[in-house]
């Protein structure tokens, strides 16, 4: 058992008090898609709008100063949460945009280089030549796959990927063969959103560093669920989303190594990201402002900072321990049902709380429908990770993901509803 | 219970014992439609009946949930050997039924009227329509190839 007070936590999440499908208690097991929000986050956003709303980094009036202070204080708090310096955190719309910011850095540097334009010092690392290689893994969700496919398509670079083992782990032996002298970037997930697998970041970083490749870590499923220190991880970039860690929708984060951020050409351009502008030419602001064109999402950032406070108060070690307990329970209960197969590791070492499974004879959509009828919200489909489904020869899966507000009774409800689905479909 | 309204026995029967599944070797048009949110897929071929050029022969292979599978099986029952006009009317009718814009007409949809309950679950409507949209796409392409062949021979 965990020492965690789930009941007290649940009381902070208003949505968990509602019912669905004719009065059923909501059993929310879809936090891997998006987490629910506590009062503290909702209040922080509302407080910003009620008292301090103004366009950040513009204007000299009092509430503009307050809004700017709130935004930058939140940046510092969020940076501290992942062991980073404030100025190395760039806010984006979501993690997808954060990853695109990096992939477009490669494209933009390559295009400027082809036209003989001067590049900032250090930007040569982002210039791709035909035949250079981009390495990803077969367990990426589309957000960390499609941007790299597109980059390869536009530059003539070659996309390669590290395969998976039958038990849902990364094939590190093949990684050694795939990461080589032509590798310019290695982009990989910290934790698979479908399999739950947590990857050995250090091993991949070591391989990438040995060939001077840039590393990009997709931390969407790790930062919300475990203590993450970006300096310890040793990667060059890390992207994650706010809404999966109790924060508001519409806010993502990119952390980048300072010397790389300094060397990067801009991605989205416009106001806020400039230093000087004339009709002929613009020079750009220093990071992070260079990558935050337009009026920033101050209320979302303030909300995310409140989410960080909320998680810090619980302690990320406790969050991880609670989820490990629920994950173990879910794997045990689901695996005990004849005809149910877990897709992903069945031991909880180096494993997060995404538990995907298939039920023989019942399509995941139909499993999801039966669960929904009982108030249980899970994700069904390919989870924006279609190649992973293909790798394990399943068209789709049903996926339960757990977070701080889930308890044992919800795992029991899940297992019981899966049995009901089998009965309903006569398998 | 709403769920039983969607998963009527007749739907589950089509799901477990689909009619006409399997692709014909000869065809005038083939389409591959997917439901990108869940991965349901269908490959559907339309062959113009050599004995009666107005009639369209349907064959398909698919994978997906009970609703998408049953719906394709029902489509085969209803549209195989029918004309484009008949098929298009059926497609229009099932779309309207799933938007709750018309009362289901068994003369047009046959067992397809049992899909009416899907309308209560907006996320599943696309599952039910996947094969019907594929048929319309393939039928238009098949007739297009025939017209272009005729034009060439003219």
Short mmCIF file of C-alpha atoms in Angstrom, two decimals, chain A:
data_model
loop_
_atom_site.label_atom_id
_atom_site.label_comp_id
_atom_site.label_asym_id
_atom_site.label_seq_id
_atom_site.Cartn_x
_atom_site.Cartn_y
_atom_site.Cartn_z
CA UNK A 1 0.00 0.00 0.00
CA UNK A 2 1.06 3.55 -0.54
CA UNK A 3 1.03 6.13 2.20
CA UNK A 4 -0.55 8.56 -0.16
CA UNK A 5 -3.88 10.23 0.71
CA UNK A 6 -5.76 9.73 -2.55
CA UNK A 7 -9.07 10.85 -1.05
CA UNK A 8 -7.60 14.23 -0.11
CA UNK A 9 -6.10 14.62 -3.57
CA UNK A 10 -9.36 13.66 -5.27
CA UNK A 11 -11.15 16.37 -3.33
CA UNK A 12 -9.00 18.93 -5.14
CA UNK A 13 -10.23 17.83 -8.59
CA UNK A 14 -13.75 19.11 -9.20
CA UNK A 15 -14.34 17.00 -12.32
CA UNK A 16 -13.89 13.80 -10.31
CA UNK A 17 -17.07 14.71 -8.45
CA UNK A 18 -19.25 14.50 -11.55
CA UNK A 19 -21.05 11.50 -12.93
CA UNK A 20 -21.24 10.19 -16.47
CA UNK A 21 -23.54 7.89 -18.47
CA UNK A 22 -26.63 7.99 -16.30
CA UNK A 23 -25.21 8.62 -12.88
CA UNK A 24 -22.07 6.53 -12.93
CA UNK A 25 -19.08 7.68 -10.91
CA UNK A 26 -16.36 8.91 -13.29
CA UNK A 27 -13.36 6.58 -13.27
CA UNK A 28 -10.80 8.59 -15.18
CA UNK A 29 -8.04 6.35 -16.51
CA UNK A 30 -6.98 8.53 -19.44
CA UNK A 31 -4.42 10.85 -17.88
CA UNK A 32 -1.88 9.78 -20.48
CA UNK A 33 -4.01 11.68 -22.98
CA UNK A 34 -4.61 14.63 -20.67
CA UNK A 35 -4.69 14.97 -16.91
CA UNK A 36 -7.44 16.55 -14.87
CA UNK A 37 -6.88 19.89 -13.13
CA UNK A 38 -7.00 20.67 -9.41
CA UNK A 39 -8.67 23.79 -7.96
CA UNK A 40 -5.21 25.23 -7.32
CA UNK A 41 -4.45 25.35 -11.05
CA UNK A 42 -7.90 26.59 -12.01
CA UNK A 43 -7.69 29.27 -9.29
CA UNK A 44 -4.25 30.41 -10.42
CA UNK A 45 -5.46 30.92 -13.99
CA UNK A 46 -8.58 32.70 -12.83
CA UNK A 47 -6.60 34.88 -10.45
CA UNK A 48 -4.31 35.92 -13.27
CA UNK A 49 -7.23 36.93 -15.47
CA UNK A 50 -9.07 38.64 -12.64
CA UNK A 51 -6.18 40.66 -11.27
CA UNK A 52 -3.14 40.78 -13.52
CA UNK A 53 -4.22 40.23 -17.11
CA UNK A 54 -2.09 42.18 -19.56
CA UNK A 55 0.16 41.46 -22.53
CA UNK A 56 3.46 40.16 -21.19
CA UNK A 57 6.70 41.98 -22.16
CA UNK A 58 4.78 44.91 -23.60
CA UNK A 59 3.74 48.18 -22.03
CA UNK A 60 4.97 49.94 -18.93
CA UNK A 61 1.75 50.11 -16.96
CA UNK A 62 1.37 48.41 -13.63
CA UNK A 63 -0.63 45.36 -14.62
CA UNK A 64 1.70 44.77 -17.59
CA UNK A 65 4.54 44.67 -15.10
CA UNK A 66 2.59 42.31 -12.89
CA UNK A 67 1.72 40.02 -15.79
CA UNK A 68 5.35 39.97 -16.91
CA UNK A 69 6.56 39.23 -13.40
CA UNK A 70 4.01 36.43 -13.02
CA UNK A 71 5.04 34.93 -16.37
CA UNK A 72 8.75 35.04 -15.67
CA UNK A 73 8.39 33.83 -12.07
CA UNK A 74 6.40 30.90 -13.41
CA UNK A 75 9.14 30.18 -15.94
CA UNK A 76 11.69 30.03 -13.13
CA UNK A 77 9.49 27.71 -11.09
CA UNK A 78 8.81 25.37 -14.00
CA UNK A 79 12.53 25.35 -14.90
CA UNK A 80 13.46 24.48 -11.33
CA UNK A 81 11.03 21.56 -11.43
CA UNK A 82 13.18 19.86 -14.08
CA UNK A 83 16.54 21.07 -12.75
CA UNK A 84 16.92 23.75 -15.43
CA UNK A 85 17.78 27.44 -15.63
CA UNK A 86 14.84 29.72 -16.36
CA UNK A 87 16.24 31.15 -19.59
CA UNK A 88 16.69 27.70 -21.08
CA UNK A 89 12.94 27.04 -21.01
CA UNK A 90 10.88 28.04 -24.05
CA UNK A 91 7.10 28.03 -23.87
CA UNK A 92 5.20 26.62 -26.82
CA UNK A 93 1.61 25.72 -27.60
CA UNK A 94 2.23 22.06 -26.73
CA UNK A 95 4.93 19.40 -26.82
CA UNK A 96 4.26 18.77 -30.51
CA UNK A 97 5.14 22.36 -31.28
CA UNK A 98 8.21 22.11 -29.04
CA UNK A 99 9.49 19.14 -31.05
CA UNK A 100 8.68 20.93 -34.30
CA UNK A 101 10.66 23.91 -33.02
CA UNK A 102 13.72 21.66 -32.95
CA UNK A 103 13.02 19.85 -36.23
CA UNK A 104 12.43 23.21 -37.98
CA UNK A 105 15.68 24.48 -36.51
CA UNK A 106 17.41 21.80 -38.56
CA UNK A 107 15.38 22.68 -41.64
CA UNK A 108 15.88 26.43 -41.30
CA UNK A 109 19.60 26.12 -40.65
CA UNK A 110 19.91 23.79 -43.63
CA UNK A 111 17.98 26.14 -45.93
CA UNK A 112 20.00 29.17 -44.84
CA UNK A 113 23.22 27.23 -45.29
CA UNK A 114 22.21 26.17 -48.80
CA UNK A 115 21.66 29.83 -49.70
CA UNK A 116 25.06 30.77 -48.32
CA UNK A 117 23.60 32.82 -45.47
CA UNK A 118 25.63 33.48 -42.37
CA UNK A 119 24.63 31.22 -39.54
CA UNK A 120 25.13 31.99 -35.88
CA UNK A 121 28.18 30.39 -34.32
CA UNK A 122 27.38 26.80 -33.43
CA UNK A 123 24.44 26.49 -35.83
CA UNK A 124 26.45 24.25 -38.14
CA UNK A 125 25.35 21.31 -35.99
CA UNK A 126 21.83 21.82 -37.32
CA UNK A 127 22.77 21.76 -40.99
CA UNK A 128 21.81 18.51 -42.70
CA UNK A 129 23.28 17.17 -45.92
CA UNK A 130 21.75 14.56 -48.17
CA UNK A 131 22.39 11.17 -46.62
CA UNK A 132 22.78 12.45 -43.07
CA UNK A 133 20.76 10.38 -40.66
CA UNK A 134 17.98 11.15 -38.24
CA UNK A 135 17.42 8.42 -35.66
CA UNK A 136 14.18 7.82 -33.76
CA UNK A 137 12.74 4.72 -32.09
CA UNK A 138 9.88 2.50 -33.16
CA UNK A 139 8.00 3.40 -29.96
CA UNK A 140 7.60 7.12 -30.70
CA UNK A 141 4.18 8.68 -30.75
CA UNK A 142 3.42 10.61 -33.90
CA UNK A 143 4.57 13.90 -32.36
CA UNK A 144 8.14 12.63 -32.23
CA UNK A 145 8.04 10.76 -35.52
CA UNK A 146 6.18 12.78 -38.14
CA UNK A 147 8.24 16.00 -37.67
CA UNK A 148 11.41 13.95 -38.31
CA UNK A 149 9.92 12.17 -41.31
CA UNK A 150 9.05 15.56 -42.75
CA UNK A 151 12.52 16.90 -42.01
CA UNK A 152 14.09 13.93 -43.80
CA UNK A 153 11.74 14.39 -46.73
CA UNK A 154 12.62 18.06 -47.11
CA UNK A 155 16.38 17.78 -46.64
CA UNK A 156 17.30 14.43 -48.17
CA UNK A 157 18.38 13.12 -44.78
CA UNK A 158 17.53 9.51 -44.02
CA UNK A 159 15.21 8.53 -41.18
CA UNK A 160 16.31 5.43 -39.29
CA UNK A 161 14.82 3.88 -36.21
CA UNK A 162 15.77 1.68 -33.30
CA UNK A 163 13.52 -1.35 -33.12
CA UNK A 164 11.79 -2.96 -30.15
CA UNK A 165 12.07 -6.30 -28.44
CA UNK A 166 9.14 -8.66 -28.10
CA UNK A 167 8.75 -7.76 -24.44
CA UNK A 168 8.25 -4.08 -25.24
CA UNK A 169 11.73 -2.72 -24.62
CA UNK A 170 14.05 -0.77 -26.85
CA UNK A 171 16.55 -2.96 -28.69
CA UNK A 172 19.76 -1.41 -27.41
CA UNK A 173 21.92 -3.83 -29.40
CA UNK A 174 20.48 -2.50 -32.63
CA UNK A 175 20.84 1.08 -31.35
CA UNK A 176 24.61 0.60 -31.41
CA UNK A 177 24.41 -0.37 -35.07
CA UNK A 178 22.00 2.37 -36.09
CA UNK A 179 23.60 5.38 -34.39
CA UNK A 180 26.71 6.05 -36.46
CA UNK A 181 28.92 8.62 -38.10
CA UNK A 182 26.10 10.00 -40.30
CA UNK A 183 23.73 10.45 -37.35
CA UNK A 184 22.97 14.11 -36.77
CA UNK A 185 20.07 13.83 -34.37
CA UNK A 186 18.67 11.16 -32.06
CA UNK A 187 15.10 11.84 -30.97
CA UNK A 188 13.49 9.43 -28.54
CA UNK A 189 10.86 9.13 -25.91
CA UNK A 190 11.59 8.92 -22.21
CA UNK A 191 8.49 6.83 -21.60
CA UNK A 192 6.35 5.19 -24.27
CA UNK A 193 2.78 6.45 -24.19
CA UNK A 194 1.51 3.07 -25.34
CA UNK A 195 3.85 0.45 -23.87
CA UNK A 196 4.72 2.28 -20.66
CA UNK A 197 8.40 1.45 -21.22
CA UNK A 198 10.88 3.85 -19.65
CA UNK A 199 14.02 4.07 -21.78
CA UNK A 200 17.62 4.20 -20.60
CA UNK A 201 18.32 7.78 -21.56
CA UNK A 202 21.99 7.62 -20.55
CA UNK A 203 22.73 4.74 -22.90
CA UNK A 204 21.29 6.52 -25.92
CA UNK A 205 22.89 9.83 -24.95
CA UNK A 206 26.29 8.13 -24.74
CA UNK A 207 25.87 6.64 -28.21
CA UNK A 208 24.68 9.97 -29.64
CA UNK A 209 27.47 11.92 -28.00
CA UNK A 210 30.08 9.56 -29.40
CA UNK A 211 29.07 10.74 -32.89
CA UNK A 212 28.30 14.36 -31.88
CA UNK A 213 24.60 13.96 -32.66
CA UNK A 214 22.02 16.26 -31.08
CA UNK A 215 19.68 14.47 -28.65
CA UNK A 216 15.99 15.34 -28.31
CA UNK A 217 14.01 13.75 -25.49
CA UNK A 218 10.24 13.52 -25.60
CA UNK A 219 9.35 13.75 -21.93
CA UNK A 220 5.56 14.05 -22.26
CA UNK A 221 4.97 10.87 -20.28
CA UNK A 222 7.86 11.21 -17.84
CA UNK A 223 7.90 14.75 -16.45
CA UNK A 224 4.32 14.43 -15.09
CA UNK A 225 5.04 11.11 -13.43
CA UNK A 226 8.57 10.98 -12.03
CA UNK A 227 11.37 13.23 -10.83
CA UNK A 228 13.22 14.43 -13.90
CA UNK A 229 16.48 16.36 -13.80
CA UNK A 230 17.38 17.47 -17.28
CA UNK A 231 21.04 18.09 -16.44
CA UNK A 232 21.41 14.55 -15.09
CA UNK A 233 19.78 13.14 -18.21
CA UNK A 234 22.44 14.73 -20.39
CA UNK A 235 20.23 15.36 -23.40
CA UNK A 236 20.40 18.48 -25.58
CA UNK A 237 16.66 19.17 -25.79
CA UNK A 238 13.66 18.02 -23.82
CA UNK A 239 10.03 18.61 -24.77
CA UNK A 240 6.92 18.07 -22.67
CA UNK A 241 3.38 19.30 -22.29
CA UNK A 242 1.70 21.12 -19.43
CA UNK A 243 -1.74 19.59 -19.76
CA UNK A 244 -0.54 16.08 -18.95
CA UNK A 245 0.87 17.29 -15.59
CA UNK A 246 -2.23 18.94 -14.10
CA UNK A 247 -1.59 22.18 -16.00
CA UNK A 248 -3.85 23.98 -18.46
CA UNK A 249 -4.29 23.07 -22.10
CA UNK A 250 -2.34 25.08 -24.62
CA UNK A 251 1.04 25.18 -22.94
CA UNK A 252 4.09 23.11 -23.80
CA UNK A 253 7.73 23.41 -22.83
CA UNK A 254 11.02 23.03 -24.58
CA UNK A 255 14.22 22.94 -22.60
CA UNK A 256 17.38 23.40 -24.62
CA UNK A 257 21.06 23.51 -23.80
CA UNK A 258 21.93 27.23 -23.60
CA UNK A 259 24.69 27.16 -26.20
CA UNK A 260 22.39 25.42 -28.66
CA UNK A 261 19.45 27.77 -28.06
CA UNK A 262 21.83 30.69 -28.61
CA UNK A 263 22.97 29.25 -31.93
CA UNK A 264 19.51 28.49 -33.27
CA UNK A 265 17.72 30.50 -35.93
CA UNK A 266 14.11 31.38 -35.03
CA UNK A 267 11.16 29.10 -35.79
CA UNK A 268 7.93 31.11 -35.62
CA UNK A 269 8.62 34.77 -36.24
CA UNK A 270 6.83 38.01 -35.43
CA UNK A 271 6.53 40.27 -32.42
CA UNK A 272 8.33 39.71 -29.11
CA UNK A 273 11.13 37.69 -30.64
CA UNK A 274 13.00 40.60 -32.21
CA UNK A 275 15.90 42.79 -31.22
CA UNK A 276 15.76 45.43 -33.99
CA UNK A 277 13.49 45.60 -37.03
CA UNK A 278 13.77 47.67 -40.19
CA UNK A 279 11.98 47.18 -43.48
CA UNK A 280 15.07 45.39 -44.80
CA UNK A 281 16.21 43.29 -41.92
CA UNK A 282 15.49 42.00 -38.43
CA UNK A 283 17.81 40.87 -35.73
CA UNK A 284 16.55 38.52 -33.12
CA UNK A 285 16.23 38.55 -29.37
CA UNK A 286 18.22 36.22 -27.15
CA UNK A 287 16.54 32.97 -26.06
CA UNK A 288 14.01 32.21 -24.75
CA UNK A 289 12.27 35.30 -26.23
CA UNK A 290 13.63 34.44 -29.72
CA UNK A 291 11.34 31.42 -29.74
CA UNK A 292 8.25 33.00 -28.20
CA UNK A 293 6.76 35.08 -30.99
CA UNK A 294 3.51 36.88 -30.30
CA UNK A 295 1.75 37.63 -27.03
CA UNK A 296 2.60 34.66 -24.79
CA UNK A 297 0.17 32.38 -22.95
CA UNK A 298 0.73 33.96 -19.57
CA UNK A 299 -2.36 32.55 -17.85
CA UNK A 300 -1.51 29.02 -18.97
CA UNK A 301 2.06 29.41 -17.79
CA UNK A 302 0.86 30.69 -14.42
CA UNK A 303 -1.52 27.73 -14.23
CA UNK A 304 1.28 25.33 -15.08
CA UNK A 305 3.41 26.86 -12.35
CA UNK A 306 0.60 26.15 -9.88
CA UNK A 307 0.55 22.56 -11.14
CA UNK A 308 4.28 22.34 -10.44
CA UNK A 309 3.65 23.60 -6.90
CA UNK A 310 0.92 21.00 -6.47
CA UNK A 311 3.18 18.16 -7.62
CA UNK A 312 6.10 19.44 -5.54
CA UNK A 313 3.92 19.43 -2.43
CA UNK A 314 3.17 15.75 -3.00
CA UNK A 315 6.73 14.96 -4.05
CA UNK A 316 7.54 13.35 -7.40
CA UNK A 317 9.01 10.31 -5.65
CA UNK A 318 5.63 9.74 -4.01
CA UNK A 319 3.84 10.29 -7.32
CA UNK A 320 6.02 7.64 -8.97
CA UNK A 321 5.59 5.20 -6.07
CA UNK A 322 1.81 5.58 -6.10
CA UNK A 323 1.67 4.99 -9.84
CA UNK A 324 3.98 1.99 -9.59
CA UNK A 325 1.61 0.47 -7.06
CA UNK A 326 -1.43 1.03 -9.30
CA UNK A 327 0.43 -0.20 -12.37
CA UNK A 328 1.47 -3.39 -10.62
CA UNK A 329 -2.09 -3.94 -9.45
CA UNK A 330 -3.51 -3.32 -12.93
CA UNK A 331 -1.03 -5.64 -14.63
CA UNK A 332 -1.72 -8.36 -12.06
CA UNK A 333 -5.50 -8.06 -12.33
CA UNK A 334 -5.63 -7.77 -16.11
CA UNK A 335 -3.12 -10.53 -16.76
CA UNK A 336 -5.20 -12.83 -14.56
CA UNK A 337 -8.12 -12.59 -17.00
CA UNK A 338 -8.00 -15.35 -19.63
CA UNK A 339 -7.86 -13.85 -23.12
CA UNK A 340 -6.32 -10.55 -22.01
CA UNK A 341 -2.82 -9.72 -23.17
CA UNK A 342 -0.70 -6.77 -21.99
CA UNK A 343 1.13 -4.96 -24.81
CA UNK A 344 4.31 -3.75 -23.16
CA UNK A 345 6.48 -4.79 -20.23
CA UNK A 346 4.69 -6.81 -17.55
CA UNK A 347 7.24 -6.03 -14.84
CA UNK A 348 7.23 -2.59 -13.24
CA UNK A 349 10.97 -1.92 -13.39
CA UNK A 350 11.70 0.96 -15.78
CA UNK A 351 8.04 1.16 -16.52
CA UNK A 352 5.45 3.89 -16.21
CA UNK A 353 1.72 3.75 -15.69
CA UNK A 354 0.47 3.36 -19.27
CA UNK A 355 -1.04 -0.12 -19.40
CA UNK A 356 -2.15 -1.16 -22.88
CA UNK A 357 -3.92 -4.42 -23.48
CA UNK A 358 -5.94 -6.39 -25.98
CA UNK A 359 -8.89 -8.66 -25.28
CA UNK A 360 -9.10 -11.65 -27.61
CA UNK A 361 -12.26 -11.50 -29.69
CA UNK A 362 -13.28 -7.99 -28.63
CA UNK A 363 -11.99 -4.99 -30.54
CA UNK A 364 -10.52 -2.21 -28.35
CA UNK A 365 -13.27 0.18 -29.48
CA UNK A 366 -15.85 -2.22 -28.20
CA UNK A 367 -13.96 -2.78 -24.95
CA UNK A 368 -13.82 0.99 -24.53
CA UNK A 369 -17.55 1.28 -25.16
CA UNK A 370 -18.41 -1.25 -22.46
CA UNK A 371 -16.03 0.49 -20.05
CA UNK A 372 -17.54 3.87 -20.90
CA UNK A 373 -20.98 2.54 -20.12
CA UNK A 374 -19.69 1.87 -16.60
CA UNK A 375 -18.19 5.36 -16.32
CA UNK A 376 -14.63 4.23 -16.98
CA UNK A 377 -12.74 6.54 -19.33
CA UNK A 378 -9.84 4.88 -21.13
CA UNK A 379 -8.17 5.53 -24.46
CA UNK A 380 -8.82 3.18 -27.33
CA UNK A 381 -7.17 3.11 -30.72
CA UNK A 382 -3.58 3.45 -31.77
CA UNK A 383 -2.76 6.25 -29.27
CA UNK A 384 -1.03 8.33 -31.94
CA UNK A 385 1.60 5.60 -32.05
CA UNK A 386 0.43 3.55 -35.01
CA UNK A 387 3.83 1.96 -35.75
CA UNK A 388 3.94 0.52 -32.23
CA UNK A 389 0.62 -1.24 -32.84
CA UNK A 390 1.98 -2.61 -36.11
CA UNK A 391 5.13 -3.82 -34.36
CA UNK A 392 3.04 -5.94 -32.00
CA UNK A 393 0.55 -6.96 -34.71
CA UNK A 394 -2.46 -5.42 -33.03
CA UNK A 395 -4.76 -3.00 -34.86
CA UNK A 396 -5.25 -0.96 -31.72
CA UNK A 397 -5.26 -1.36 -27.96
CA UNK A 398 -7.24 -0.33 -24.94
CA UNK A 399 -5.07 1.78 -22.68
CA UNK A 400 -5.48 2.69 -19.03
CA UNK A 401 -3.18 5.32 -17.58
CA UNK A 402 -2.96 6.18 -13.92
CA UNK A 403 -2.20 9.32 -12.01
CA UNK A 404 -2.19 10.74 -8.50
CA UNK A 405 -5.98 10.81 -8.17
CA UNK A 406 -6.56 7.15 -9.07
CA UNK A 407 -7.05 4.49 -6.43
CA UNK A 408 -7.21 0.73 -6.10
CA UNK A 409 -10.99 0.62 -6.46
CA UNK A 410 -10.64 2.09 -9.95
CA UNK A 411 -8.23 -0.65 -10.98
CA UNK A 412 -10.70 -3.23 -9.68
CA UNK A 413 -13.47 -1.50 -11.64
CA UNK A 414 -11.35 -1.67 -14.80
CA UNK A 415 -10.65 -5.38 -14.47
CA UNK A 416 -14.28 -6.11 -13.66
CA UNK A 417 -15.50 -4.14 -16.67
CA UNK A 418 -13.09 -5.98 -18.97
CA UNK A 419 -14.66 -9.25 -17.79
CA UNK A 420 -18.07 -7.74 -18.49
CA UNK A 421 -16.94 -6.88 -22.02
CA UNK A 422 -15.95 -10.49 -22.56
CA UNK A 423 -19.35 -11.64 -21.32
CA UNK A 424 -21.17 -9.10 -23.48
CA UNK A 425 -19.38 -10.22 -26.62
CA UNK A 426 -19.57 -13.87 -25.68
CA UNK A 427 -15.87 -14.63 -25.64
#
